[in-house]
Structure formats: C-alpha cells, structure tokens
Amino acid sequence: MPNSPVELYIRREDLIHPFVSGNKFRKLKYNLIQAKNENKTTLVTFGGAFSNHIAAVAYAGKENGFETIGIIRGDELQSKTQKNPTLQFANDCGMEFEFVTRESYKNKENNVDFSNKYGDCYLIPEGGTNELAVMGCEEILNESDNRYDYICCAVGTGGTISGIINSAGSHQKIIGFPALKGDFLQKEIYKFAKKNNWELNTEYDFGGYAKVTPQLIEFINNFYRENAIPLDPIYTGKTVFGVMDLASKGYFPENAKILVIHTGGLQGIKGMNMKLKNKGLSLIDYDI
Ligand SMILES: *Cc1c(COP(=O)(O)O)cnc(C)c1O
C-alpha cells in the first residue's frame, strides 16, 4: 500500500531541563512564581509511584528553595521506597511522602484531612494541571511553528495540550493521544482550551495508563536505534507510535508537516524496566 509522504518533526522538550522533565517544567514555571508571591515555603502535590510529576516537583522544589511533600497513591509502597527509582530520586531531593490508600487518594480533592494538614502549603494538583500550568504550556510553541499543519502530543490530565491549543494557529490541527482511558479528558480540555481545532485519538493507549505491550517496547527500541531519540513508554512512545501508524495508513494529507512534542518522561524508564524484568519481558535498551 503506498503511503503518502509526510514530514515528521520532533520538538525535544525532553532536553529543556536535566531533571524536570519536558512539560512538567512548563507546568511548574508559573506555579513556582505564584508560590513565591504567596510566601509559601512548602509545595504539596499528589502522584503515583512512578510519576514524572512527583519527580519534577521534588527537584524543582529543591532548586527553588521549597520544602516538598508528595502524597503517594498506594499505602503498600511505604516500605518499598528504596526499590522505586522515582520515589528514591524524589526522596534524595528532600521530598517527604505521605502514603495513602487508593481509596483516600481517589477522594483527595475533597479530603478534609489533607486540607487541614496542608492548608498553609502551596497545593499543586495531580499531574500539575491548573490555569498557571496551561499558561506555561502556551510557551511550548513559538511563532515560527505556524508552518506546521499538525501538532501532536501525549495527554495525561490535559494541561499540556490545552496550552498548545491556545498558542497554536487556527489553521493548525492539534491531535492529542491520551495515555490513559477516561471520558473526563475532553471536558478537562474544554475547561482550559480556547479553540476547537483539536481532537483526541484514543486508539493508542495500549491498554491504559502505564500499560505496555512487547510491540510498543520493540517500537521504542527501534526508534532509538534509527533516530537516536529516546522515547518514554508511558506517554511519548505511544504518541509517536500513533502518529507513525496514522501516517502509514494515509491519515495525513500528502506532504503534511507534523510536529510531535516530546514531552519528556524519560525518568520513568528505570521503573518500567524493573516491571518488565519481573515479568520476564524484553526491556527498553537505554536508560537515560
Ligand atoms: C505528565 C506527562 C504528560 C501529560 O501531560 P498532561 O498535561 O497531564 O496532559 C505527557 N507526557 C509526559 C512525558 C508527561 O510526563
């Protein structure tokens, strides 16, 4: 089957900071300024055991003189911090943890205990998405990016794509690739995004959040071998797989210029490789 040729570009947001991965740097930028303006000394946030956001807040907090507290999903992790590279890193940055059951994590937004306990801290939501985060993500694109026809990115909580939508031109189409299952995303993006020239493609979640298949791992390894660009297995690997698959199916018009945003996330590779090893599956070849 003849594929129509397209031009694929990757914006290496993974390279903008050695530890505060790609979009998490953008999302934290104005939140850190706001926290300083409010004279807060402690940042409190939420995340899972391998969360890029937890790692980013821990490092950014250290770098900017804040104490940090991470409320972590899964009370069984309490005794396993040392075995978890993400939590280990966050802990080395000085982050303190509160491990909570999945049940109380689910209700975190209206948990009275948390707001009593941490009421005087600067609260950053799970995944870091709020108005200020979207404002930071509006800086991912610059003026010369208006030459692209499509802009593609991974979607978790929807903050990053909202910023991209707001700063993209109306002649451009933004396609988001959710890394998790959930109908809430569309609504979340409508909350922040000011235009309608976007869509979500839910065909490439590979079974859900942090789920991978041998096919995805093989793709990521091949992509690195051929292009020397490392992708992460939870977000960017699925997105680039999706974009290339769509291109091979003739989804994009001939000679379309496509910009994929590499949102980072490479710190998650260590943790993923541990899980893959435990299951006897092939690993990601590199460990950045
Ligand atoms: C958190 C994250 C995302 C998702 O960003 P949202 O703003 O939550 O949609 C995408 N890619 C990477 C690498 C991430 O760490």
CSV table of C-alpha atoms and ligand atoms in Angstrom, one decimal:
chain,number,residue,atom,x,y,z
A,1,MET,CA,0.0,0.0,0.0
A,2,PRO,CA,1.6,3.3,-1.0
A,3,ASN,CA,1.8,5.7,2.0
A,4,SER,CA,1.6,9.4,1.3
A,5,PRO,CA,4.9,11.0,2.3
A,6,VAL,CA,4.7,13.4,5.3
A,7,GLU,CA,7.3,15.4,7.1
A,8,LEU,CA,7.7,14.5,10.8
A,9,TYR,CA,9.4,16.8,13.3
A,10,ILE,CA,10.0,16.2,17.0
A,11,ARG,CA,10.3,19.1,19.4
A,12,ARG,CA,12.7,17.9,22.1
A,13,GLU,CA,11.1,19.3,25.2
A,14,ASP,CA,12.8,16.4,27.0
A,15,LEU,CA,16.0,18.3,26.7
A,16,ILE,CA,15.0,21.6,28.3
A,17,HIS,CA,16.0,20.5,31.8
A,18,PRO,CA,18.1,17.6,33.0
A,19,PHE,CA,15.7,16.6,35.8
A,20,VAL,CA,12.4,18.5,35.5
A,21,SER,CA,11.1,16.6,32.5
A,22,GLY,CA,9.7,18.5,29.5
A,23,ASN,CA,6.2,19.5,30.0
A,24,LYS,CA,6.5,19.3,33.8
A,25,PHE,CA,9.0,22.2,33.7
A,26,ARG,CA,6.5,24.2,31.7
A,27,LYS,CA,3.7,23.4,34.0
A,28,LEU,CA,5.6,24.3,37.2
A,29,LYS,CA,7.1,27.5,35.9
A,30,TYR,CA,4.3,29.9,36.9
A,31,ASN,CA,3.2,27.8,39.8
A,32,LEU,CA,6.6,28.3,41.4
A,33,ILE,CA,6.4,32.0,40.9
A,34,GLN,CA,2.9,32.1,42.3
A,35,ALA,CA,4.0,30.1,45.4
A,36,LYS,CA,6.9,32.5,46.0
A,37,ASN,CA,4.5,35.5,45.6
A,38,GLU,CA,2.2,33.9,48.2
A,39,ASN,CA,5.2,33.5,50.5
A,40,LYS,CA,4.6,29.7,50.7
A,41,THR,CA,7.5,27.6,51.9
A,42,THR,CA,6.1,24.2,51.1
A,43,LEU,CA,4.8,22.6,47.9
A,44,VAL,CA,2.3,19.7,48.3
A,45,THR,CA,1.3,17.5,45.5
A,46,PHE,CA,-0.1,14.1,44.5
A,47,GLY,CA,1.1,11.2,42.3
A,48,GLY,CA,1.5,7.6,41.7
A,49,ALA,CA,4.7,5.6,42.4
A,50,PHE,CA,6.4,6.3,39.0
A,51,SER,CA,5.0,9.8,38.5
A,52,ASN,CA,7.1,12.2,36.3
A,53,HIS,CA,5.2,15.0,38.1
A,54,ILE,CA,6.4,13.8,41.6
A,55,ALA,CA,10.0,13.6,40.4
A,56,ALA,CA,9.7,17.1,38.8
A,57,VAL,CA,8.1,18.8,41.8
A,58,ALA,CA,10.8,17.2,44.1
A,59,TYR,CA,13.6,18.6,42.0
A,60,ALA,CA,12.1,21.9,41.2
A,61,GLY,CA,11.3,22.4,44.9
A,62,LYS,CA,14.9,21.7,45.9
A,63,GLU,CA,16.2,24.0,43.2
A,64,ASN,CA,13.9,26.9,44.2
A,65,GLY,CA,14.1,26.6,48.0
A,66,PHE,CA,10.8,24.9,48.8
A,67,GLU,CA,10.1,22.0,51.1
A,68,THR,CA,8.1,19.4,49.2
A,69,ILE,CA,5.6,16.8,50.3
A,70,GLY,CA,4.3,14.1,48.0
A,71,ILE,CA,1.0,12.4,48.7
A,72,ILE,CA,1.5,9.0,47.1
A,73,ARG,CA,-1.1,6.6,45.9
A,74,GLY,CA,-0.8,3.1,47.5
A,75,ASP,CA,0.0,2.6,51.2
A,76,GLU,CA,1.7,-0.6,50.3
A,77,LEU,CA,4.6,1.4,48.9
A,78,GLN,CA,5.6,2.8,52.2
A,79,SER,CA,8.2,0.0,52.8
A,80,LYS,CA,9.3,-0.1,49.2
A,81,THR,CA,10.6,3.4,48.6
A,82,GLN,CA,14.2,2.2,48.1
A,83,LYS,CA,13.2,-0.1,45.4
A,84,ASN,CA,11.4,2.5,43.4
A,85,PRO,CA,13.7,4.7,41.4
A,86,THR,CA,11.2,7.6,41.1
A,87,LEU,CA,10.5,7.8,44.8
A,88,GLN,CA,14.2,7.3,45.6
A,89,PHE,CA,15.0,10.3,43.4
A,90,ALA,CA,12.3,12.4,44.9
A,91,ASN,CA,13.5,11.4,48.4
A,92,ASP,CA,17.1,12.3,47.5
A,93,CYS,CA,15.8,15.8,46.5
A,94,GLY,CA,14.3,16.1,50.0
A,95,MET,CA,10.7,15.3,49.3
A,96,GLU,CA,8.7,13.8,52.2
A,97,PHE,CA,6.0,11.3,51.5
A,98,GLU,CA,2.6,10.5,52.8
A,99,PHE,CA,1.4,7.2,51.5
A,100,VAL,CA,-2.3,6.8,51.3
A,101,THR,CA,-4.7,4.1,50.4
A,102,ARG,CA,-6.1,4.1,46.9
A,103,GLU,CA,-9.5,4.8,48.4
A,104,SER,CA,-8.5,8.0,50.2
A,105,TYR,CA,-6.3,9.0,47.2
A,106,LYS,CA,-9.4,8.9,45.0
A,107,ASN,CA,-11.1,11.4,47.2
A,108,LYS,CA,-8.1,13.6,47.6
A,109,GLU,CA,-9.7,16.8,46.2
A,110,ASN,CA,-12.3,16.9,49.0
A,111,ASN,CA,-10.3,15.2,51.7
A,112,VAL,CA,-10.7,17.4,54.8
A,113,ASP,CA,-7.7,15.8,56.5
A,114,PHE,CA,-5.4,16.9,53.7
A,115,SER,CA,-6.7,20.4,53.7
A,116,ASN,CA,-6.4,20.7,57.4
A,117,LYS,CA,-3.0,19.3,57.5
A,118,TYR,CA,-1.6,21.1,54.4
A,119,GLY,CA,-3.8,24.1,54.3
A,120,ASP,CA,-0.9,26.6,54.5
A,121,CYS,CA,1.1,25.0,51.8
A,122,TYR,CA,1.0,25.7,48.1
A,123,LEU,CA,-1.1,22.9,46.6
A,124,ILE,CA,-0.3,21.6,43.1
A,125,PRO,CA,-2.9,19.2,41.7
A,126,GLU,CA,-2.1,15.7,40.5
A,127,GLY,CA,-0.3,15.9,37.2
A,128,GLY,CA,0.2,19.6,37.8
A,129,THR,CA,-2.6,20.9,35.7
A,130,ASN,CA,-4.2,24.3,36.6
A,131,GLU,CA,-4.5,27.7,34.9
A,132,LEU,CA,-0.9,28.6,35.6
A,133,ALA,CA,0.3,25.3,34.2
A,134,VAL,CA,-1.6,25.8,31.0
A,135,MET,CA,-0.1,29.3,30.7
A,136,GLY,CA,3.4,27.7,31.0
A,137,CYS,CA,2.5,25.2,28.3
A,138,GLU,CA,1.4,28.0,26.0
A,139,GLU,CA,5.2,28.7,25.7
A,140,ILE,CA,5.9,25.3,24.1
A,141,LEU,CA,5.1,26.7,20.6
A,142,ASN,CA,6.8,29.7,19.2
A,143,GLU,CA,5.8,31.9,16.2
A,144,SER,CA,7.8,30.0,13.6
A,145,ASP,CA,5.8,26.9,14.5
A,146,ASN,CA,2.9,28.2,12.5
A,147,ARG,CA,4.4,26.4,9.4
A,148,TYR,CA,3.2,23.0,10.8
A,149,ASP,CA,-0.1,21.6,9.7
A,150,TYR,CA,-0.5,19.2,12.6
A,151,ILE,CA,0.8,19.3,16.2
A,152,CYS,CA,0.7,16.1,18.2
A,153,CYS,CA,1.3,15.4,21.8
A,154,ALA,CA,0.6,12.9,24.6
A,155,VAL,CA,-2.2,13.6,27.0
A,156,GLY,CA,-2.5,12.8,30.7
A,157,THR,CA,-4.5,15.3,32.6
A,158,GLY,CA,-4.9,17.6,29.5
A,159,GLY,CA,-3.0,20.7,30.7
A,160,THR,CA,-0.2,20.4,28.1
A,161,ILE,CA,-2.5,20.0,25.1
A,162,SER,CA,-4.6,22.9,26.4
A,163,GLY,CA,-1.6,25.2,26.4
A,164,ILE,CA,-0.6,24.0,22.9
A,165,ILE,CA,-4.2,24.6,21.6
A,166,ASN,CA,-4.2,28.1,23.0
A,167,SER,CA,-1.0,29.1,21.3
A,168,ALA,CA,-1.4,27.2,18.0
A,169,GLY,CA,-2.9,28.9,15.0
A,170,SER,CA,-6.4,28.2,13.8
A,171,HIS,CA,-5.1,26.8,10.5
A,172,GLN,CA,-3.4,24.1,12.5
A,173,LYS,CA,-4.9,20.9,13.9
A,174,ILE,CA,-3.8,19.6,17.3
A,175,ILE,CA,-4.1,15.8,18.0
A,176,GLY,CA,-3.8,14.5,21.5
A,177,PHE,CA,-3.0,10.9,22.3
A,178,PRO,CA,-4.4,10.0,25.7
A,179,ALA,CA,-2.1,7.7,27.7
A,180,LEU,CA,-5.0,6.6,29.8
A,181,LYS,CA,-8.6,5.6,29.5
A,182,GLY,CA,-11.2,8.1,30.6
A,183,ASP,CA,-14.0,10.2,29.3
A,184,PHE,CA,-13.2,13.1,31.7
A,185,LEU,CA,-10.4,14.3,29.4
A,186,GLN,CA,-12.5,16.0,26.8
A,187,LYS,CA,-14.2,18.1,29.5
A,188,GLU,CA,-11.0,18.9,31.2
A,189,ILE,CA,-9.5,20.3,28.0
A,190,TYR,CA,-12.7,22.3,27.2
A,191,LYS,CA,-12.1,24.0,30.6
A,192,PHE,CA,-8.8,25.4,29.6
A,193,ALA,CA,-8.6,25.4,25.8
A,194,LYS,CA,-9.9,28.5,23.9
A,195,LYS,CA,-10.2,26.9,20.4
A,196,ASN,CA,-11.9,23.9,18.8
A,197,ASN,CA,-9.3,22.8,16.3
A,198,TRP,CA,-8.2,19.7,18.2
A,199,GLU,CA,-9.2,16.1,18.7
A,200,LEU,CA,-8.2,13.2,20.9
A,201,ASN,CA,-7.2,9.9,19.3
A,202,THR,CA,-7.9,7.1,21.8
A,203,GLU,CA,-6.6,4.2,19.6
A,204,TYR,CA,-3.1,4.2,21.0
A,205,ASP,CA,-3.4,3.8,24.8
A,206,PHE,CA,-2.0,0.2,24.7
A,207,GLY,CA,-4.5,-0.9,27.3
A,208,GLY,CA,-4.3,2.0,29.7
A,209,TYR,CA,-2.1,4.1,31.9
A,210,ALA,CA,1.4,2.6,32.2
A,211,LYS,CA,0.4,-0.5,30.3
A,212,VAL,CA,2.8,-1.6,27.6
A,213,THR,CA,3.0,-4.4,25.1
A,214,PRO,CA,6.0,-6.1,23.6
A,215,GLN,CA,5.1,-4.4,20.3
A,216,LEU,CA,5.4,-0.9,21.9
A,217,ILE,CA,8.7,-1.8,23.6
A,218,GLU,CA,10.1,-3.0,20.3
A,219,PHE,CA,8.9,0.1,18.6
A,220,ILE,CA,10.6,2.3,21.2
A,221,ASN,CA,13.9,0.4,20.9
A,222,ASN,CA,13.8,0.5,17.1
A,223,PHE,CA,13.0,4.2,17.1
A,224,TYR,CA,16.0,4.9,19.3
A,225,ARG,CA,18.3,2.8,17.1
A,226,GLU,CA,17.2,4.5,13.9
A,227,ASN,CA,16.9,8.1,15.2
A,228,ALA,CA,18.9,8.3,18.4
A,229,ILE,CA,15.8,9.8,20.1
A,230,PRO,CA,14.8,8.2,23.3
A,231,LEU,CA,11.0,7.9,23.9
A,232,ASP,CA,9.3,7.0,27.2
A,233,PRO,CA,7.0,4.0,27.4
A,234,ILE,CA,4.1,5.8,29.1
A,235,TYR,CA,3.5,8.9,27.0
A,236,THR,CA,5.8,9.8,24.2
A,237,GLY,CA,6.4,6.2,22.9
A,238,LYS,CA,2.6,5.7,22.5
A,239,THR,CA,2.2,9.1,20.8
A,240,VAL,CA,5.0,8.7,18.3
A,241,PHE,CA,3.8,5.1,17.6
A,242,GLY,CA,0.3,6.5,17.0
A,243,VAL,CA,1.5,9.3,14.7
A,244,MET,CA,3.6,6.9,12.6
A,245,ASP,CA,0.8,4.4,12.4
A,246,LEU,CA,-1.7,7.0,11.3
A,247,ALA,CA,0.8,8.3,8.7
A,248,SER,CA,1.3,4.7,7.3
A,249,LYS,CA,-2.5,4.4,7.0
A,250,GLY,CA,-2.7,7.6,5.0
A,251,TYR,CA,-4.5,9.6,7.7
A,252,PHE,CA,-2.5,12.8,6.9
A,253,PRO,CA,-2.6,14.5,3.6
A,254,GLU,CA,0.4,14.3,1.3
A,255,ASN,CA,3.4,16.4,2.4
A,256,ALA,CA,1.7,17.3,5.7
A,257,LYS,CA,4.1,18.9,8.1
A,258,ILE,CA,3.7,17.3,11.5
A,259,LEU,CA,5.2,18.5,14.7
A,260,VAL,CA,5.3,16.0,17.6
A,261,ILE,CA,6.0,17.4,21.1
A,262,HIS,CA,8.4,15.2,23.0
A,263,THR,CA,7.1,16.0,26.5
A,264,GLY,CA,9.9,14.1,28.3
A,265,GLY,CA,9.2,11.4,30.9
A,266,LEU,CA,12.4,9.6,30.5
A,267,GLN,CA,12.9,9.2,34.2
A,268,GLY,CA,10.1,6.6,34.1
A,269,ILE,CA,12.2,4.1,32.0
A,270,LYS,CA,14.1,2.7,35.0
A,271,GLY,CA,10.9,1.9,36.8
A,272,MET,CA,9.3,0.4,33.7
A,273,ASN,CA,12.3,-1.8,33.1
A,274,MET,CA,12.1,-3.1,36.6
A,275,LYS,CA,8.5,-4.1,36.0
A,276,LEU,CA,9.3,-5.7,32.6
A,277,LYS,CA,12.2,-7.6,34.1
A,278,ASN,CA,10.0,-9.0,36.8
A,279,LYS,CA,7.6,-10.3,34.1
A,280,GLY,CA,10.5,-11.7,32.0
A,281,LEU,CA,9.7,-9.4,29.1
A,282,SER,CA,12.2,-7.6,26.9
A,283,LEU,CA,13.5,-4.3,28.3
A,284,ILE,CA,13.9,-0.8,26.9
A,285,ASP,CA,17.5,-0.8,25.7
A,286,TYR,CA,18.5,2.6,27.1
A,287,ASP,CA,18.2,4.1,30.5
A,288,ILE,CA,18.6,7.9,30.4
B,1,LIG,C1,2.7,14.3,32.5
B,1,LIG,C2,3.1,14.0,31.1
B,1,LIG,C3,2.2,14.1,30.0
B,1,LIG,C4,0.8,14.5,30.2
B,1,LIG,O1,0.7,15.9,30.4
B,1,LIG,P1,-0.8,16.5,30.8
B,1,LIG,O2,-0.5,17.9,30.9
B,1,LIG,O3,-1.1,15.9,32.2
B,1,LIG,O4,-1.7,16.1,29.8
B,1,LIG,C5,2.7,13.9,28.8
B,1,LIG,N1,4.0,13.4,28.6
B,1,LIG,C6,4.8,13.3,29.6
B,1,LIG,C7,6.2,12.7,29.3
B,1,LIG,C8,4.4,13.5,30.9
B,1,LIG,O5,5.3,13.3,31.9
